[in-house]
Short mmCIF file of C-alpha atoms in Angstrom, two decimals:
data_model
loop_
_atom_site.label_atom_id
_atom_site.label_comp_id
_atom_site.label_asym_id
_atom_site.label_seq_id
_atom_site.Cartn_x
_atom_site.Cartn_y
_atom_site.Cartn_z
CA UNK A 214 0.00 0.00 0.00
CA UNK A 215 1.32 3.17 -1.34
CA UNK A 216 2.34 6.63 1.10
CA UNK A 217 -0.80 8.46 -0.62
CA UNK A 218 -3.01 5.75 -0.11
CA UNK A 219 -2.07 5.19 3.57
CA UNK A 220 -2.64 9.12 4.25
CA UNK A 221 -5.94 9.26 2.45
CA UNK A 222 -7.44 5.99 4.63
CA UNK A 223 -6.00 7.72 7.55
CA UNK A 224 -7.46 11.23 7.02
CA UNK A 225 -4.32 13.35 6.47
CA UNK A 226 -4.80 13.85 2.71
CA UNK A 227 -7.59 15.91 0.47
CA UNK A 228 -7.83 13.98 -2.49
CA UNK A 229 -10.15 15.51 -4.80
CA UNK A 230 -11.11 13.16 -7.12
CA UNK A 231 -12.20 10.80 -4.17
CA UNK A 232 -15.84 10.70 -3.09
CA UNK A 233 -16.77 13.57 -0.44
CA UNK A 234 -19.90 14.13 1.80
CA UNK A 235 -20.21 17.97 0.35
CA UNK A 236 -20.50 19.23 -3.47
CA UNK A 237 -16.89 19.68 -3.89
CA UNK A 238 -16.64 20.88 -7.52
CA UNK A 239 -15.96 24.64 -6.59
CA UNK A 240 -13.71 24.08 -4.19
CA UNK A 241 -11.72 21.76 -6.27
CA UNK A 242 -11.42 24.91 -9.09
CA UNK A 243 -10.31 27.11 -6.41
CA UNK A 244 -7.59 24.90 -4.91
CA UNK A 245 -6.32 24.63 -8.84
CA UNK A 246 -6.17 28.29 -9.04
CA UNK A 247 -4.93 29.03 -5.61
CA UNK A 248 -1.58 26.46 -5.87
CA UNK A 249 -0.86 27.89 -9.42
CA UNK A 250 -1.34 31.52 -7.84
CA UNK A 251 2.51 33.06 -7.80
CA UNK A 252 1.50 35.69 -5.06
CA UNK A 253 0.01 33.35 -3.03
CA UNK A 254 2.65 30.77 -2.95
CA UNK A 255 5.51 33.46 -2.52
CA UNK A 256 3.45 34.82 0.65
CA UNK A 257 3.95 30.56 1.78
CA UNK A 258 7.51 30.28 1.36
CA UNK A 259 8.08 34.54 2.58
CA UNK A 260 6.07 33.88 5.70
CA UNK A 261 8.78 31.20 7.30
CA UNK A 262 11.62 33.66 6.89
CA UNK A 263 10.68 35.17 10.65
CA UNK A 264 9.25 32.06 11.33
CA UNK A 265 12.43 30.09 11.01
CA UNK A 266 15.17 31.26 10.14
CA UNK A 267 14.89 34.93 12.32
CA UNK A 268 13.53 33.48 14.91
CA UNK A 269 14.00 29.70 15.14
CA UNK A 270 10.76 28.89 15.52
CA UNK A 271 8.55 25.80 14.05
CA UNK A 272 8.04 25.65 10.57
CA UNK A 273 5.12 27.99 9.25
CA UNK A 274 5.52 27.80 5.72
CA UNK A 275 3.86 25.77 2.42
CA UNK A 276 4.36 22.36 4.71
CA UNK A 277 2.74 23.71 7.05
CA UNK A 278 -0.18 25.08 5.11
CA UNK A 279 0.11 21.36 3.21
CA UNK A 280 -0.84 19.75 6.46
CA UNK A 281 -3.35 22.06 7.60
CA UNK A 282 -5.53 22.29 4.76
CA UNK A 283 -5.68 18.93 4.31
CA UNK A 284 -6.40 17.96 7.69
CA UNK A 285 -9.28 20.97 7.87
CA UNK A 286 -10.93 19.73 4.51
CA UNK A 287 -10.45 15.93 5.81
CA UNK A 288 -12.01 17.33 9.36
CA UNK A 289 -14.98 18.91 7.41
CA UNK A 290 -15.17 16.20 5.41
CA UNK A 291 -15.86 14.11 8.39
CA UNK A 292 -18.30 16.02 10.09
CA UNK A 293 -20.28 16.65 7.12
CA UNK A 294 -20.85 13.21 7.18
CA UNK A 295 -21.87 13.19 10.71
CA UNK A 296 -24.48 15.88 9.96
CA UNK A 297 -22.86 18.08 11.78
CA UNK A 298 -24.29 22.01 10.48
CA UNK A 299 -22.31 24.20 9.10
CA UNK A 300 -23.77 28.22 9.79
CA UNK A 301 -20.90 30.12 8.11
CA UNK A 302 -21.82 30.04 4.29
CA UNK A 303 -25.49 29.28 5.18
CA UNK A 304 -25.76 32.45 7.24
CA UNK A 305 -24.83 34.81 4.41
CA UNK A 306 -26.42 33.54 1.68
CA UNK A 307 -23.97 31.37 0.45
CA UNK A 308 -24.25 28.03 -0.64
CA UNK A 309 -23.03 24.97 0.64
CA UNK A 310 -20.28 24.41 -2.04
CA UNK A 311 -19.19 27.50 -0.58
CA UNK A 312 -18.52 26.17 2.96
CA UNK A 313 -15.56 23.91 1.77
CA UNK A 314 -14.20 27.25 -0.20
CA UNK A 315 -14.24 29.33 3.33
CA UNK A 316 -12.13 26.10 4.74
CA UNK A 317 -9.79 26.10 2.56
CA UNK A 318 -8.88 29.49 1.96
CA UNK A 319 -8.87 30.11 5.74
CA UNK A 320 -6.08 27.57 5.94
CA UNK A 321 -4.24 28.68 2.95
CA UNK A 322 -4.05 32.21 4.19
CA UNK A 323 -4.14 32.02 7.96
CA UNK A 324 -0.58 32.81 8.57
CA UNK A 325 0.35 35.18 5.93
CA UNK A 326 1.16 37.26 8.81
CA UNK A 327 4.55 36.35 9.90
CA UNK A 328 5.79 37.76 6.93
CA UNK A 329 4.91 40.90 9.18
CA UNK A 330 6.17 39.03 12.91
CA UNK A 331 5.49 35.79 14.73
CA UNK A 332 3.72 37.82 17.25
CA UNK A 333 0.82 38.91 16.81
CA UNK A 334 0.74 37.49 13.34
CA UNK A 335 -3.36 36.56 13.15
CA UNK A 336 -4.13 40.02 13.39
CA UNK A 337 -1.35 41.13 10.81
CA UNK A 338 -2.98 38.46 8.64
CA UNK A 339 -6.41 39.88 7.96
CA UNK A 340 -5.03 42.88 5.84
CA UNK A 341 -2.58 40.65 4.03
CA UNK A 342 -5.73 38.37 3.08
CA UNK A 343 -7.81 40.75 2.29
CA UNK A 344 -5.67 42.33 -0.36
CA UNK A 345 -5.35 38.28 -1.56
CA UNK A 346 -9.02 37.68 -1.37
CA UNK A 347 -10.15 40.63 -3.18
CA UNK A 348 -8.38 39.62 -6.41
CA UNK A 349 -8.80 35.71 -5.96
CA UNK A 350 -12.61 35.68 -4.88
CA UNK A 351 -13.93 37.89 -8.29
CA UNK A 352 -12.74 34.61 -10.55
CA UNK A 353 -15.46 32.55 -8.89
CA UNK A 354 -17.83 34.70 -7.34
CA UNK A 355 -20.15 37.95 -7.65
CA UNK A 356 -19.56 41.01 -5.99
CA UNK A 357 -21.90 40.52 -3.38
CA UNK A 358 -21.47 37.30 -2.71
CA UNK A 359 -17.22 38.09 -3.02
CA UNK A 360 -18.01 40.49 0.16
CA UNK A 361 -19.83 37.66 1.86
CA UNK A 362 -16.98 35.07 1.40
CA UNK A 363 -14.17 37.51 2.40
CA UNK A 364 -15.83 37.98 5.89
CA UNK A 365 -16.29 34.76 6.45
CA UNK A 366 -12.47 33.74 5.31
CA UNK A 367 -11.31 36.59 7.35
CA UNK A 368 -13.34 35.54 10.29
CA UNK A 369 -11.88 31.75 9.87
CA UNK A 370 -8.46 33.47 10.10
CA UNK A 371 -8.57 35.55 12.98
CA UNK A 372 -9.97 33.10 15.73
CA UNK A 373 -7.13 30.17 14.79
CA UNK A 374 -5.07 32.09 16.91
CA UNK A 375 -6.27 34.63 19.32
CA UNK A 376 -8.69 35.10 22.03
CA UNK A 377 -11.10 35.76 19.72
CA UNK A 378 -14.08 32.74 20.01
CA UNK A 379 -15.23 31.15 16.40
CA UNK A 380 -18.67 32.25 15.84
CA UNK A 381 -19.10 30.18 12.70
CA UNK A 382 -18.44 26.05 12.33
CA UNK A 383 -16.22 26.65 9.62
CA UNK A 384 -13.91 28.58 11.58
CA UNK A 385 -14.09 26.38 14.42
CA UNK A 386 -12.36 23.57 11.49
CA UNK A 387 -9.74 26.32 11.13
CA UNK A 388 -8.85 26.50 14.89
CA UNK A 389 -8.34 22.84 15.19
CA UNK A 390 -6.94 21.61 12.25
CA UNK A 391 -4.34 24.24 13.03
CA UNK A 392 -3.24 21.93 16.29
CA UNK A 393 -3.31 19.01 14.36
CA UNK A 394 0.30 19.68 12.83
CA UNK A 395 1.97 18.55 16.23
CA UNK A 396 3.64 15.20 14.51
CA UNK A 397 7.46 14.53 15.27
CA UNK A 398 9.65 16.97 13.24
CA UNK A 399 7.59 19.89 13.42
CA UNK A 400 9.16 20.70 15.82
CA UNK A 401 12.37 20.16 14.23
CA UNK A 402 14.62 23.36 14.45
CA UNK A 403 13.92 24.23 18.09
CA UNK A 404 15.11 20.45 19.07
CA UNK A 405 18.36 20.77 16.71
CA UNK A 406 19.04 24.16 18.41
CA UNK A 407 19.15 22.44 21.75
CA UNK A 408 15.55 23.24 22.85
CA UNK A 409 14.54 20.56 25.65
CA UNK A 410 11.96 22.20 26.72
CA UNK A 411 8.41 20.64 27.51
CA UNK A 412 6.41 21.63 24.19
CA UNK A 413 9.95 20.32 22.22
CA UNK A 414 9.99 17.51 23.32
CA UNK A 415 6.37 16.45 23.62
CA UNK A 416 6.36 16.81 19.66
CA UNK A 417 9.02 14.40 19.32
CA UNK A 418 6.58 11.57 21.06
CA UNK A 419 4.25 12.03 18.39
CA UNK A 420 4.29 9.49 15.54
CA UNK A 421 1.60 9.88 14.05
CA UNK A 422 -1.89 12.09 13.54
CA UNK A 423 -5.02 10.75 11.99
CA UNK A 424 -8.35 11.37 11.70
CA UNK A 425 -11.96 8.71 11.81
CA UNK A 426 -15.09 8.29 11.52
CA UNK A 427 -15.96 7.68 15.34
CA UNK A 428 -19.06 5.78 16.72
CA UNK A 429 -20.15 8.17 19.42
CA UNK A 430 -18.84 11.11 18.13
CA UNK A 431 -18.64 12.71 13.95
CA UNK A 432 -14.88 12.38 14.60
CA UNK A 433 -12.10 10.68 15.99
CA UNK A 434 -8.21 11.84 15.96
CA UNK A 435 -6.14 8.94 16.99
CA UNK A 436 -2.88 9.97 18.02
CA UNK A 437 0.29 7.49 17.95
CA UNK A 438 3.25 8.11 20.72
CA UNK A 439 6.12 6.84 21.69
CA UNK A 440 6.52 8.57 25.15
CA UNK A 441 4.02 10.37 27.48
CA UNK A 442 5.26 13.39 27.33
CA UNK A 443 3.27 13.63 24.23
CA UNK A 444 0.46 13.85 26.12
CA UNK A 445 1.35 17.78 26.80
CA UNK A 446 1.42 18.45 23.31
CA UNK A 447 -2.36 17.13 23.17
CA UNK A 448 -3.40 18.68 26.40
CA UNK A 449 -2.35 22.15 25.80
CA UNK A 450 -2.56 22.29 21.98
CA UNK A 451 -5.07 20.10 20.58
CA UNK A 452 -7.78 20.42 24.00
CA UNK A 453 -7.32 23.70 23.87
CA UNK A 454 -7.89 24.86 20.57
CA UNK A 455 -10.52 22.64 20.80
CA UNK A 456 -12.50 23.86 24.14
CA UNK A 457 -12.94 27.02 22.55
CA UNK A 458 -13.54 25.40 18.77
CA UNK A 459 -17.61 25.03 19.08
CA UNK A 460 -17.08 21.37 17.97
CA UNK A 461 -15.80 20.11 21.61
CA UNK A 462 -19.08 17.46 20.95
CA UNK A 463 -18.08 16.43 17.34
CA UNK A 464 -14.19 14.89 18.48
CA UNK A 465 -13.17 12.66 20.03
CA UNK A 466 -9.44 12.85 21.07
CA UNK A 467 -7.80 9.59 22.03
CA UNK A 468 -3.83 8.62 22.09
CA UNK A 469 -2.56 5.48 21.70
CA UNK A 470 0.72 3.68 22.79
CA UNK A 471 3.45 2.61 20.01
CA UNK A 472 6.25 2.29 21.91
CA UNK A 473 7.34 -1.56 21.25
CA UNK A 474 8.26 -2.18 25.28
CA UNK A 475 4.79 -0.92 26.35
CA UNK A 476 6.24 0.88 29.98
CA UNK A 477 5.72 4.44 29.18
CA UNK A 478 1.72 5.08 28.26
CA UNK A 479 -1.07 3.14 28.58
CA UNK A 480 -2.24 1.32 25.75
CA UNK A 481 -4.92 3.33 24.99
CA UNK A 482 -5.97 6.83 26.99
CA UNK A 483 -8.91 9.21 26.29
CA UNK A 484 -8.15 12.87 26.16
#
């Protein structure tokens, strides 16, 4: 069984010629357009340079915005198929096929602002998308409903980071797919630096991220580790972005052991 294949059973990867639980023809034409977009993808490679290399930090470039998007779209995917409503698009107007759009351009854009700083950076990237938004949306929408879409984008973007609570279910996706990229390596130029410290090293337990179909909830993310210090990572990443998500009823967060001598975590552990 093939890399691809593995991630797409596991709910890491967007595939969009695979069968979805949403009308996913417009989104698939603005995903085209968006990673053959020069502007955009020099904002994904310019946005590490503080990220990374000025300030050592994790990675916050395209591989990041890789992961995220696929893991928002595979997260919406999922609870679309749990019924879960969706009020963003719906609220203004918009149509369903537009709710996947929101997702996906929230995650493509959401950290534009470190190009600006690291701190701070959700509120430095609303004008930055904006700008991005107002030429991109026109090739697929109507004035009116362009306006519509660029709030709710914005909106997506603003609460994946801040204190700021999601108001809409599409930008609840945002905030929590945003915590899913906490696999081991992400956190790969603090640890080579000589960073020990707790949020370091807690990303080096984790193996492995992937997202189900649960029984009693929409969703579950199943989380592979080595050592129980991952468990940090998960508590004070993934919960919290979570508690504040709206969709603390729709996942289910469990971890599960992988280390072959079985004496550092419990087989399996609820979160």
């Amino acid at each position: 069984m093939s890399d691809s294949t593995t991630d797409e059973q596991a709910g890491r990867v967007y595939v969009p010629t695979a069968d979805h639980h949403f009308p996913d023809a417009k989104l698939n034409e603005v995903l085209e357009f968006v990673d053959e977009d020069e502007e955009i993808q020099t904002y994904l490679e310019a946005q590490n340079i503080n990220a990374v290399d000025r300030m050592r930090y994790n990675d916050h470039g395209a591989k990041h915005i890789e992961i995220v998007r696929n893991r928002a779209l595979c997260l919406y995917d999922l609870l679309k198929g749990g019924d879960v409503e969706f009020n963003g698009a719906s609220e203004q107007g918009l149509a369903e096929a537009d709710e996947a759009v929101i997702v996906a351009l929230a995650a493509t854009l959401h950290d534009v602002g470190h190009v600006v700083h690291r701190d701070q950076h959700a509120y430095y990237s609303i004008p930055l998308a904006a700008d991005i938004l107002e030429r991109v949306l026109p090739e697929f929408y109507d004035v009116a409903e362009t306006v519509r879409m660029k709030g709710e984008v914005l909106h997506a973007i603003l609460c994946h980071h801040t204190a700021e609570t999601p108001l809409t279910t599409e930008a609840g996706v945002i905030r929590v797919a945003d915590a899913l990229d906490m696999e081991r390596g992400r956190s790969r130029i603090p640890y080579e630096q000589g960073g020990r410290g707790i949020n370091t090293l807690s990303s080096q337990a984790i193996s492995h991220v992937s997202l189900h179909e649960g029984e009693s909830r929409p969703v579950m993310v199943e989380i592979a580790m080595t050592n129980a210090a991952g468990v940090y990572q998960v508590d004070n990443l993934l919960k919290a972005k979570l508690r504040d998500s709206g969709l603390q009823n729709e996942i289910r967060i469990v971890a599960v052991n992988t280390n072959e001598n079985h004496e550092q975590l419990v087989e399996r552990i609820e979160l």
